[in-house]
XYZ file of C-alpha atoms in Angstrom:
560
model
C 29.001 -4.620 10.028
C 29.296 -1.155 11.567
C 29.235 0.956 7.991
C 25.757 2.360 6.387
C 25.683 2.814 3.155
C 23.209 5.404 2.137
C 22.855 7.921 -1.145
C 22.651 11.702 -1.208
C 22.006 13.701 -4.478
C 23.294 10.271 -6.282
C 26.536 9.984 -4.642
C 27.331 7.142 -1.956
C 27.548 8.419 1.983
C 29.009 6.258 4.624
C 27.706 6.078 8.137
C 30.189 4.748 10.889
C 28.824 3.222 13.818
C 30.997 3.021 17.099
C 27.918 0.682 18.449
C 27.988 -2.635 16.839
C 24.294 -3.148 18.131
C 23.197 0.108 17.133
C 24.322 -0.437 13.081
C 22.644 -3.648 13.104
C 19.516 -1.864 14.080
C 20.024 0.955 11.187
C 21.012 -1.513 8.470
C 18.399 -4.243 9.408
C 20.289 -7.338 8.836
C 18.909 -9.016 11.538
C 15.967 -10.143 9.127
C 17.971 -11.267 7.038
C 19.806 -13.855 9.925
C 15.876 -15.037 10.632
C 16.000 -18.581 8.650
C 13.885 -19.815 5.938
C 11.138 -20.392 8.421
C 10.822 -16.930 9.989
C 11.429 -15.565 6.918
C 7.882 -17.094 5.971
C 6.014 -16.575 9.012
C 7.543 -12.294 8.682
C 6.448 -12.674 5.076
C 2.739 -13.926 6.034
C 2.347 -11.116 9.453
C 3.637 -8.294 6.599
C 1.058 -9.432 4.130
C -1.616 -9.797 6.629
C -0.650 -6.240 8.288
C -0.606 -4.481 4.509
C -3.835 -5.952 3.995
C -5.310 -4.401 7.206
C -3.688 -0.977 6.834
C -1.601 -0.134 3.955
C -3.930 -1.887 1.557
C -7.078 -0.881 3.069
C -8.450 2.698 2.662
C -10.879 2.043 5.510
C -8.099 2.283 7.942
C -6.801 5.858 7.373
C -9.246 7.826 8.701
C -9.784 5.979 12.197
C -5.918 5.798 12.281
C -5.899 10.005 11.617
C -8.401 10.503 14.643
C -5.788 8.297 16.563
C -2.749 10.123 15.398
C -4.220 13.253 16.297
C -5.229 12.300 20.121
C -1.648 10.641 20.336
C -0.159 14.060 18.869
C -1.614 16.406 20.924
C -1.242 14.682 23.965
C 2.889 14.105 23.002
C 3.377 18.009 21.765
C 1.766 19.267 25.603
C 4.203 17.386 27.105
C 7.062 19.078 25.307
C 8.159 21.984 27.683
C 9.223 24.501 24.160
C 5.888 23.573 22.660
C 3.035 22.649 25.453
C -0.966 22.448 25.206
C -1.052 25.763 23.501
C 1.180 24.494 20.800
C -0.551 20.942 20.229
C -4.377 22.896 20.211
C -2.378 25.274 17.194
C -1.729 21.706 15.814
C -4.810 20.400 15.619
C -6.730 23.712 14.350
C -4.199 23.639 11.698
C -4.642 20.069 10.347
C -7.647 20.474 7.691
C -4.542 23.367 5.769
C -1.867 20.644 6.400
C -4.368 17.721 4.480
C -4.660 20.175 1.758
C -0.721 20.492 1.575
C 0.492 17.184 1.405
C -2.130 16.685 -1.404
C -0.990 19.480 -3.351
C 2.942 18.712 -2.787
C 2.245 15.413 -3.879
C 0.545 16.045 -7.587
C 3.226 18.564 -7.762
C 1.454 21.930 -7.144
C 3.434 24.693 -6.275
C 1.931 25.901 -3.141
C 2.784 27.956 -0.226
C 1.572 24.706 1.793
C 3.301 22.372 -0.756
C 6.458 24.058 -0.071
C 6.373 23.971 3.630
C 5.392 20.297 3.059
C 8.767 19.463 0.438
C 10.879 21.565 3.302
C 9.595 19.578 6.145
C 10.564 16.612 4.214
C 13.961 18.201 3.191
C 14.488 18.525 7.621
C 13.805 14.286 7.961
C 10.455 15.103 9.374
C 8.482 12.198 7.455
C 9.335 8.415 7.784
C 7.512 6.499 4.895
C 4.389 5.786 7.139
C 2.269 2.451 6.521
C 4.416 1.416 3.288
C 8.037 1.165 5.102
C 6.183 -0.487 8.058
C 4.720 -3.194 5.644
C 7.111 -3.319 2.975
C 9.688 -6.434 2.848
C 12.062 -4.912 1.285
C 12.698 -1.294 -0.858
C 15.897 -1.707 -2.948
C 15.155 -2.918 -6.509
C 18.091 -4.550 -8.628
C 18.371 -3.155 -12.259
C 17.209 -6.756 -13.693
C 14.118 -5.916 -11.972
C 13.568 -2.644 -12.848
C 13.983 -3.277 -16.326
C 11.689 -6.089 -15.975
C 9.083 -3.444 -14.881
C 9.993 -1.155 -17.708
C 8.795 -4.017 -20.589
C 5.687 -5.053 -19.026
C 2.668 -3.394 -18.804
C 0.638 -5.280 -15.954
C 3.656 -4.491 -13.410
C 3.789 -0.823 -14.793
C -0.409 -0.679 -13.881
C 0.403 -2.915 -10.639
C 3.004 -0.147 -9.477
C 1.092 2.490 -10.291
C -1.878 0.936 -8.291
C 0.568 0.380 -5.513
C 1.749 4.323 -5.680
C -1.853 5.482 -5.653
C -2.341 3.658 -2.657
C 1.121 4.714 -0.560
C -0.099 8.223 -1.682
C -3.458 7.755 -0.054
C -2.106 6.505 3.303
C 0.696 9.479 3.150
C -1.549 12.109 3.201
C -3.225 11.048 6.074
C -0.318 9.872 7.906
C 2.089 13.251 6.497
C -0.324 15.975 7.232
C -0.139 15.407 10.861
C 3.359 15.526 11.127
C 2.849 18.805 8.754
C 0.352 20.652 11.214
C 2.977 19.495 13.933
C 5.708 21.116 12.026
C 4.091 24.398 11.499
C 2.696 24.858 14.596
C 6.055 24.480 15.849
C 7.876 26.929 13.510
C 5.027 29.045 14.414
C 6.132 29.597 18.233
C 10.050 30.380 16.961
C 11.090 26.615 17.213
C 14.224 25.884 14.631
C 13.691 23.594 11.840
C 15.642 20.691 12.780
C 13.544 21.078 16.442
C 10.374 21.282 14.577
C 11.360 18.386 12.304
C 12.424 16.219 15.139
C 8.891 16.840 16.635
C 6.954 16.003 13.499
C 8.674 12.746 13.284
C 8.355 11.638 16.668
C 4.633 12.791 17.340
C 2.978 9.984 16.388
C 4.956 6.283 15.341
C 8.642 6.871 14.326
C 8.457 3.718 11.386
C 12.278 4.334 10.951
C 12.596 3.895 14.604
C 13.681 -0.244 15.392
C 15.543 -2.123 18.249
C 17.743 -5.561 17.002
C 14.901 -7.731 17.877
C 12.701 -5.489 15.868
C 12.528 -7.623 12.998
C 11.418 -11.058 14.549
C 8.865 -9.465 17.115
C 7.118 -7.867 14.296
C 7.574 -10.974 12.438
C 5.618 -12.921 14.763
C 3.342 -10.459 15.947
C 2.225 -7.648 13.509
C 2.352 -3.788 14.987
C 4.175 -4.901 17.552
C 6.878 -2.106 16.784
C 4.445 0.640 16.335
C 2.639 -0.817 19.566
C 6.203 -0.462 21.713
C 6.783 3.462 20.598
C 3.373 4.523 21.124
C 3.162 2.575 24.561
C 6.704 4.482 25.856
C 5.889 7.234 24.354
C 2.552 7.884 25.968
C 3.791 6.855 29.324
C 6.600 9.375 29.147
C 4.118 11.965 27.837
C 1.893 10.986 31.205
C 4.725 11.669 33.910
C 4.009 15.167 33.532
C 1.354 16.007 35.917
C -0.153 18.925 33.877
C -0.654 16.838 30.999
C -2.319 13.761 32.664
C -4.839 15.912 34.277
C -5.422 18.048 31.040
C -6.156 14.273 29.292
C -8.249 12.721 32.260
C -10.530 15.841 32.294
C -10.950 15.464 28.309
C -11.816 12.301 28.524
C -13.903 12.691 31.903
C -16.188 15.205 30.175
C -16.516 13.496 26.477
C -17.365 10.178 28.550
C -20.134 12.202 30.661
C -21.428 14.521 27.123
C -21.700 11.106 25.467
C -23.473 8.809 28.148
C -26.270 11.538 29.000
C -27.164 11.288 25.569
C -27.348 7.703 25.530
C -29.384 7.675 28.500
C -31.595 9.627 26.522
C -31.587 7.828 23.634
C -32.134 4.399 25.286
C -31.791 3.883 29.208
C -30.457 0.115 28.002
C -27.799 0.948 25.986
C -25.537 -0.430 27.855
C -26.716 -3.979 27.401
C -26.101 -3.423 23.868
C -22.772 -1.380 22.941
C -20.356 -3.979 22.544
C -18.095 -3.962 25.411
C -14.903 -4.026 22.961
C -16.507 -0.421 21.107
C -17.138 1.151 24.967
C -13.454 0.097 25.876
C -12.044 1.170 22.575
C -14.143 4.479 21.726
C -17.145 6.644 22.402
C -20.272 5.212 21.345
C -23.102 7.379 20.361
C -26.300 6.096 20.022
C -28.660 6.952 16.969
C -32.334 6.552 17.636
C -34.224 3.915 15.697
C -37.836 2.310 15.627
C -37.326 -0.746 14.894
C -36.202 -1.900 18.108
C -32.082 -2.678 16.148
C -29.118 -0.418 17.913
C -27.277 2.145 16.177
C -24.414 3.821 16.680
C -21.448 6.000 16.049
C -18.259 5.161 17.256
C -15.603 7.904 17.639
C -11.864 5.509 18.060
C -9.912 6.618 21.117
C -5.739 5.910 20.737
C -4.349 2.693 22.590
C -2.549 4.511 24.919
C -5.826 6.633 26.652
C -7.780 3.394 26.325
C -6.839 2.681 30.241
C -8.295 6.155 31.047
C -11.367 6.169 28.926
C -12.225 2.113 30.783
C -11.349 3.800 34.541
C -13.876 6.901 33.248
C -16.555 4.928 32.095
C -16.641 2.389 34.947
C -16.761 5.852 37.739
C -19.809 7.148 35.964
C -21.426 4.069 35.286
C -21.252 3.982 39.426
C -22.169 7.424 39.493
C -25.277 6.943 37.195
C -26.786 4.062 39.613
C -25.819 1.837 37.388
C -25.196 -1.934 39.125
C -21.303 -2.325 38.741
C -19.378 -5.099 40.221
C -16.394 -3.644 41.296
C -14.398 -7.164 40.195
C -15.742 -6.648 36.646
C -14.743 -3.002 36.863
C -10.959 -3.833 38.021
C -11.050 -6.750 35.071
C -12.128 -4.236 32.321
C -9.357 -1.977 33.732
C -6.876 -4.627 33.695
C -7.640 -6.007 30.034
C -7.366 -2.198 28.633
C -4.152 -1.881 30.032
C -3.470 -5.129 28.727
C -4.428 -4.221 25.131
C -3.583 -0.671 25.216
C 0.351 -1.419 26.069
C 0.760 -5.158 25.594
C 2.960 -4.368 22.202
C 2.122 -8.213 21.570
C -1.631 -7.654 21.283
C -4.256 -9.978 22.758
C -6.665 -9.075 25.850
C -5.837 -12.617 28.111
C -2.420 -14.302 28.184
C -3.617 -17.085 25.509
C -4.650 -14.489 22.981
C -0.936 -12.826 23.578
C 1.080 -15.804 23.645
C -0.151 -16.551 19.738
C 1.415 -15.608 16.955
C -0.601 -13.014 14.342
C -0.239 -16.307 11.855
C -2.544 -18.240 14.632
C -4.532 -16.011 15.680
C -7.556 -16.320 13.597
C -7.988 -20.615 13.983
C -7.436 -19.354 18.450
C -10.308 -17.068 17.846
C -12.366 -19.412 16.113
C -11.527 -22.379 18.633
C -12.560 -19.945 21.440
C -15.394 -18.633 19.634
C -14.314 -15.165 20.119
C -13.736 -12.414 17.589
C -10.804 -10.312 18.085
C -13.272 -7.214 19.033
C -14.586 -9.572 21.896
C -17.997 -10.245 20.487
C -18.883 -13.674 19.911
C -18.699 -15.072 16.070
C -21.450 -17.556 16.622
C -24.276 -17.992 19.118
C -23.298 -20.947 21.783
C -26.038 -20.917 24.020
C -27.369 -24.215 22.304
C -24.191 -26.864 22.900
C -25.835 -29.274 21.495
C -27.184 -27.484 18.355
C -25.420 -29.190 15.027
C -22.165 -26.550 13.815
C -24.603 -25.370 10.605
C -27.425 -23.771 12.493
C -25.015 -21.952 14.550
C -25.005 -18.745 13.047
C -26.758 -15.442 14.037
C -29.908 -14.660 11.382
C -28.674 -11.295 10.287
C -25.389 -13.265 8.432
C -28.662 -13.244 5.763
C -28.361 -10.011 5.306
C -25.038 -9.777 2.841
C -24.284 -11.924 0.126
C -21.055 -12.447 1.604
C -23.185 -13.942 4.478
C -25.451 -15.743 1.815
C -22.683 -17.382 0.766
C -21.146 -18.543 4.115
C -24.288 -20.105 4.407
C -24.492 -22.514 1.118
C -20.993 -23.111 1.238
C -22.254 -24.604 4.907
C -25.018 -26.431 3.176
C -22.504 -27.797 0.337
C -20.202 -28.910 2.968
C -23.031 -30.863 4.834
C -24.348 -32.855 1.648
C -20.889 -34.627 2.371
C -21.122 -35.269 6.153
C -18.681 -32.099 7.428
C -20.829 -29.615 9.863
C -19.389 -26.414 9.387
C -20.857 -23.387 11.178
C -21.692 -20.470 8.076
C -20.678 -17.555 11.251
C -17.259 -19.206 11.200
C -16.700 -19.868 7.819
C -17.685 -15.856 7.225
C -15.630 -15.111 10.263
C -12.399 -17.079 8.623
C -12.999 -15.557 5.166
C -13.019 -11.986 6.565
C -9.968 -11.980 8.436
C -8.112 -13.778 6.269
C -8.983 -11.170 2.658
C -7.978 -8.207 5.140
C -8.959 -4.524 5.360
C -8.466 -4.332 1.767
C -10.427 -7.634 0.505
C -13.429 -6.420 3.024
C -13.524 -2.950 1.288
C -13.770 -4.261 -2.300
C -16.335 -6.588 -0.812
C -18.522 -3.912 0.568
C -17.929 -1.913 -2.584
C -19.531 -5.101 -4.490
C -22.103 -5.553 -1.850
C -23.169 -1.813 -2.025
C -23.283 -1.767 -6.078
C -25.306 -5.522 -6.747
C -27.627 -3.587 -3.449
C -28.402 -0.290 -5.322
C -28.528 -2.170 -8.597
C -31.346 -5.216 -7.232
C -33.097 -2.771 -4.551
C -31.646 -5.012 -2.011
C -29.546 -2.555 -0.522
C -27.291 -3.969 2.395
C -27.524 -2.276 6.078
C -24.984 0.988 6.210
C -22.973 -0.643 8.627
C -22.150 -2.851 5.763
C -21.237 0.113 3.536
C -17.760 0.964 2.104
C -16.050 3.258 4.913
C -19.053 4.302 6.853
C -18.794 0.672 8.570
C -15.575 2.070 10.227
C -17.413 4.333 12.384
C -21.677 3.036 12.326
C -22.606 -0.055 14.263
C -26.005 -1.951 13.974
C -26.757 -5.168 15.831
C -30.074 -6.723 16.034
C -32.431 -7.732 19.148
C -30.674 -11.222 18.598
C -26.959 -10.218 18.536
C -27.653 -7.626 21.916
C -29.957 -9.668 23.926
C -31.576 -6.972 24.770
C -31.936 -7.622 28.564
C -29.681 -8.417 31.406
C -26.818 -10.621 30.105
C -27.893 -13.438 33.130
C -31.453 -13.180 32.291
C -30.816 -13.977 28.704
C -28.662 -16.737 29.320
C -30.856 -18.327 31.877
C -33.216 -18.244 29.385
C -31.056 -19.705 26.448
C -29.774 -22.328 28.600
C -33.228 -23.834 29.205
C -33.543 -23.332 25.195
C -30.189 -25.371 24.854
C -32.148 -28.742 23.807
C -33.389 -26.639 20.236
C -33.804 -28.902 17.629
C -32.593 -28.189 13.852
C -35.826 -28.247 12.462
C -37.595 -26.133 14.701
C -34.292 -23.524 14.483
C -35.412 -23.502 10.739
C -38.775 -23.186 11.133
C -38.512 -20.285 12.834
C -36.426 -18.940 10.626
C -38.312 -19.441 7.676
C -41.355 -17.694 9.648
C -39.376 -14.750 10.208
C -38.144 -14.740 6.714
C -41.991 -15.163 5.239
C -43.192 -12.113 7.509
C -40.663 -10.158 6.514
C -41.743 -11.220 2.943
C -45.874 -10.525 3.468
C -44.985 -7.217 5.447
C -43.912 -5.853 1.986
C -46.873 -6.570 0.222
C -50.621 -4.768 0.029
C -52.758 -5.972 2.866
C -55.212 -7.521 0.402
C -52.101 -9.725 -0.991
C -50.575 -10.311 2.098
C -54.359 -11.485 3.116
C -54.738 -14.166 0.362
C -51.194 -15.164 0.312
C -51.418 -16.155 4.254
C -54.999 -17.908 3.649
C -53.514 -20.296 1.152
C -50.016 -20.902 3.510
C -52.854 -21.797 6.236
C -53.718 -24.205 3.881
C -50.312 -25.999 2.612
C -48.382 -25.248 5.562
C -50.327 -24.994 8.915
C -47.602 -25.171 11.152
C -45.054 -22.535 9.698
C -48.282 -20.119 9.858
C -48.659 -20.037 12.777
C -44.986 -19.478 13.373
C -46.041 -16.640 11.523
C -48.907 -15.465 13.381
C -46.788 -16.009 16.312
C -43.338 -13.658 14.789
C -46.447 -10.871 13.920
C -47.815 -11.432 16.975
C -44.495 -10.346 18.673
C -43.687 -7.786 16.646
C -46.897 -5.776 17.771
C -46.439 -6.504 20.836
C -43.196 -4.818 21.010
C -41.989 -7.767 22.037
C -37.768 -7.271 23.718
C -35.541 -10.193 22.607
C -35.689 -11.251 25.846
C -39.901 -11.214 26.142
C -39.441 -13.776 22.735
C -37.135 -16.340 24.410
C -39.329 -16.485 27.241
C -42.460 -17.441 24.970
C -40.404 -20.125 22.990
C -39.875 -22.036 26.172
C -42.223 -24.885 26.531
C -45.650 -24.350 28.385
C -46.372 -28.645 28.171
C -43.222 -29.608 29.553
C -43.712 -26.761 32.264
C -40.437 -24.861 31.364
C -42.115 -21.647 31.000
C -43.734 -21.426 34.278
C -40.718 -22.666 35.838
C -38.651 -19.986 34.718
C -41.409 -17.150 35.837
């Protein structure tokens, strides 16, 4: 139990431990003690996890941007290396990129060299694939099994294209921390040691390791990063250096926002202000746009605490409860190595956590998956109307419709909601790739936020999905609104659909083609009338829900 085997140049090397606790930890066999039961629930986080990282080339380059904070903020709080060293880092990262690229197809590279030789030192760990890999030895049965057949030969390959993806991204910024610090006369092993630990140490795992990540995926990678930015905070120099970074990218980017829209506020999603800048795009069409530039777990706490002061300092009305809640929840999040923003979302397992979110009606980014103002509205209308605009979304919806022809309400947000979680990262991707292609191909192109990549960084949420006004004025409003009736719900949406249609067309067409609806279908024209009506009016989301409340039944004045 103490003795780890390993292999060098071919030839078997033993490892004694004198700490019983300690081998266990190197040789893993904890996971294999876990029981046929945790054994399946490890098997399902591992799959789950590859899917949302390993498997999914939209997660490299917002993990990269994270690495990087995490890195430089790590390397200035090394006393041999300091913020001089991590700024030489980061200016050298776009040469390390290059390098791992070339040492990988085998070019023979000054960069490529530096790369193998950092490798040669121990300063890599196996990134992504070791952290959602089962297991990495292959008996010879298997191998030959590979060997004769084809599909697992392709399958492999597929596989090694993939690992070689995620290791650039995750190698190169070990690489840049490598040379920057052979660069200021560090020794190899020193400057090895330092590429390994500045960002997530995969090789790095306690005796429990094996069932917390089991149950909870990252949890591991959510521990190191947590102690590691806490240690990297104690020095004084360092913490200041990172509040004033963050201090002045939080001011740089709200001015601009102010600019852009004075209400933007109202409609950032309060999970993409707490977990990155937002930086809004200006549009005409009354929809909100925006970059979103990810900010590592462990500044999260800092970049809340900013936001809140100059939200204050702006004049803007902040409840210093919400403020101290906000705070709270991103420390929560940022170094809760169990995930989960409130103790019920902690508590529960990765395998759980999607049919939680869907019971609370809460996505894990803190947005809601359906509307609820209505309680009383069937499950199948309770969807928000840009779900229309995919064909995943299309699809959601008639599998809704199917289900209700035999008496089973299903909501089409949840059903899309499920479905996405569930394919991953990776199944999401080949989605958007699809949705992208049958788009360019039909002239039905989907928004960009729905576009392969990009949707990792751009936002856009309609008038409907922000409210667009004060969140107690809107929901005042949709609470007198809660007594909606299917049909109507439809009717409206089939009058938004139809002006969306005639809007297309010549005004002569349009003309004729709303003369004859006035004919067979009075009532959804002037639904019509009433959608153009508020779309040259300028009309806020807000302004609309007040008109849809009933003048007859007085509701309307009783709300002014």
């Amino acid at each position: 139990p103490k003795i780890l085997q390993m292999f060098e140049n071919g030839k078997p090397v033993w490892i004694k431990f004198n700490d019983e606790r300690m081998a266990i930890a190197y040789r893993g066999v904890g996971r294999e003690k876990q029981g046929v039961l945790m054994n399946a629930v490890s098997t399902f986080t591992r799959f789950y996890s590859g899917l949302a990282t390993r498997f999914n080339p939209e997660f490299a380059a917002p993990n990269k941007i994270r690495d990087l904070q995490e890195m430089m903020v790590y390397m200035a709080s090394q006393k041999d290396v300091k913020l001089k060293g991590s700024l030489g880092a980061l200016v050298g990262d776009p040469s390390s990129v290059k390098a791992v690229v070339d040492g990988l197809r085998g070019a023979d590279t000054p960069g490529a060299r530096l790369y193998h030789e950092m490798q040669s030192f121990g300063g890599t760990t196996g990134g992504l694939g070791l952290s959602t890999r089962g297991k990495t030895q292959m008996n010879v049965d298997a191998i030959f099994a590979t060997a004769a057949s084809r599909p697992r030969q392709a399958a492999q390959k597929l596989v090694g294209y993939v690992d070689n993806w995620n290791t650039v991204f995750e190698d190169s910024t070990r690489l840049s921390v490598y040379k920057a610090a052979i660069a200021r006369g560090l020794t190899k092993d020193r400057a090895a040691f330092l590429a390994k630990e500045a960002t997530i140490n995969f090789n790095r795992s306690g005796k429990g390791g094996p069932v917390i990540n089991g149950l909870y995926m990252f949890a591991n990678a959510s521990i190191q990063g947590s102690a590691k930015m806490m240690i990297a905070m104690k020095n004084p120099k360092v913490a200041a250096t990172v509040a004033a970074s963050v201090g002045a990218s939080v001011a740089a980017v709200s001015e601009w926002n102010n600019r852009v829209d004075p209400e933007w506020r109202n409609k950032v999603t309060k999970w993409d202000r707490m977990n990155g800048l937002p930086i809004l795009l200006p549009t005409d069409d009354g929809s909100t746009k925006y970059f979103v530039i990810p900010v590592s777990w462990g500044i999260k706490p800092i970049l809340v605490m900013t936001n809140e002061a100059y939200d204050a300092f702006d004049g803007q009305d902040v409840n210093a409860g919400d403020a101290m809640g906000s705070v709270l929840s991103s420390i929560m999040d940022g170094y809760n190595p169990v995930g989960g923003t409130d103790l019920a979302s902690a508590l529960t397992p990765t395998i759980a956590d999607v049919a939680n979110e869907v019971h609370a009606n809460q996505a894990w980014s803190g947005a809601k998956i359906r509307p609820d103002y209505d309680k009383n509205a069937p499950r199948d209308i309770q969807y928000f109307s840009s779900l229309k605009e995919t064909e995943k979304g299309r699809l959601s919806i008639k599998t809704s419709e199917a289900a209700r022809s035999v008496g089973i309400l299903l909501s089409p947000a949840d059903i899309n909601y499920v479905t996405d979680q569930y394919i991953g990262g990776a199944g999401r991707f080949v989605g958007r790739i699809s949705d992208l292609g049958y788009g360019i191909a039909t002239g039905d192109v989907p928004p960009a936020d729905n576009w392969p990549l990009v949707s990792r960084f751009l936002r856009e949420r309609t008038a409907e999905e922000t409210g667009q006004g004060t969140a107690g004025e809107t929901s005042k409003i949709q609470a007198v609104l809660s007594n909606e009736s299917r049909a109507r719900f439809q009717l409206k949406q089939e009058a938004v659909d139809t002006y969306k249609t005639l809007s297309t067309l010549p005004s002569d067409v349009a003309a004729a083609r709303f003369d004859m609806l006035s004919k067979t279908n009075p009532e959804l024209a002037k639904k019509v009338a009433d959608v153009a009506t508020e779309k040259k009016l300028g009309l806020t989301y807000s302004d609309s829900l007040i008109k849809s409340l009933g003048v007859a039944d007085g509701e309307r004045a009783k709300y002014i």
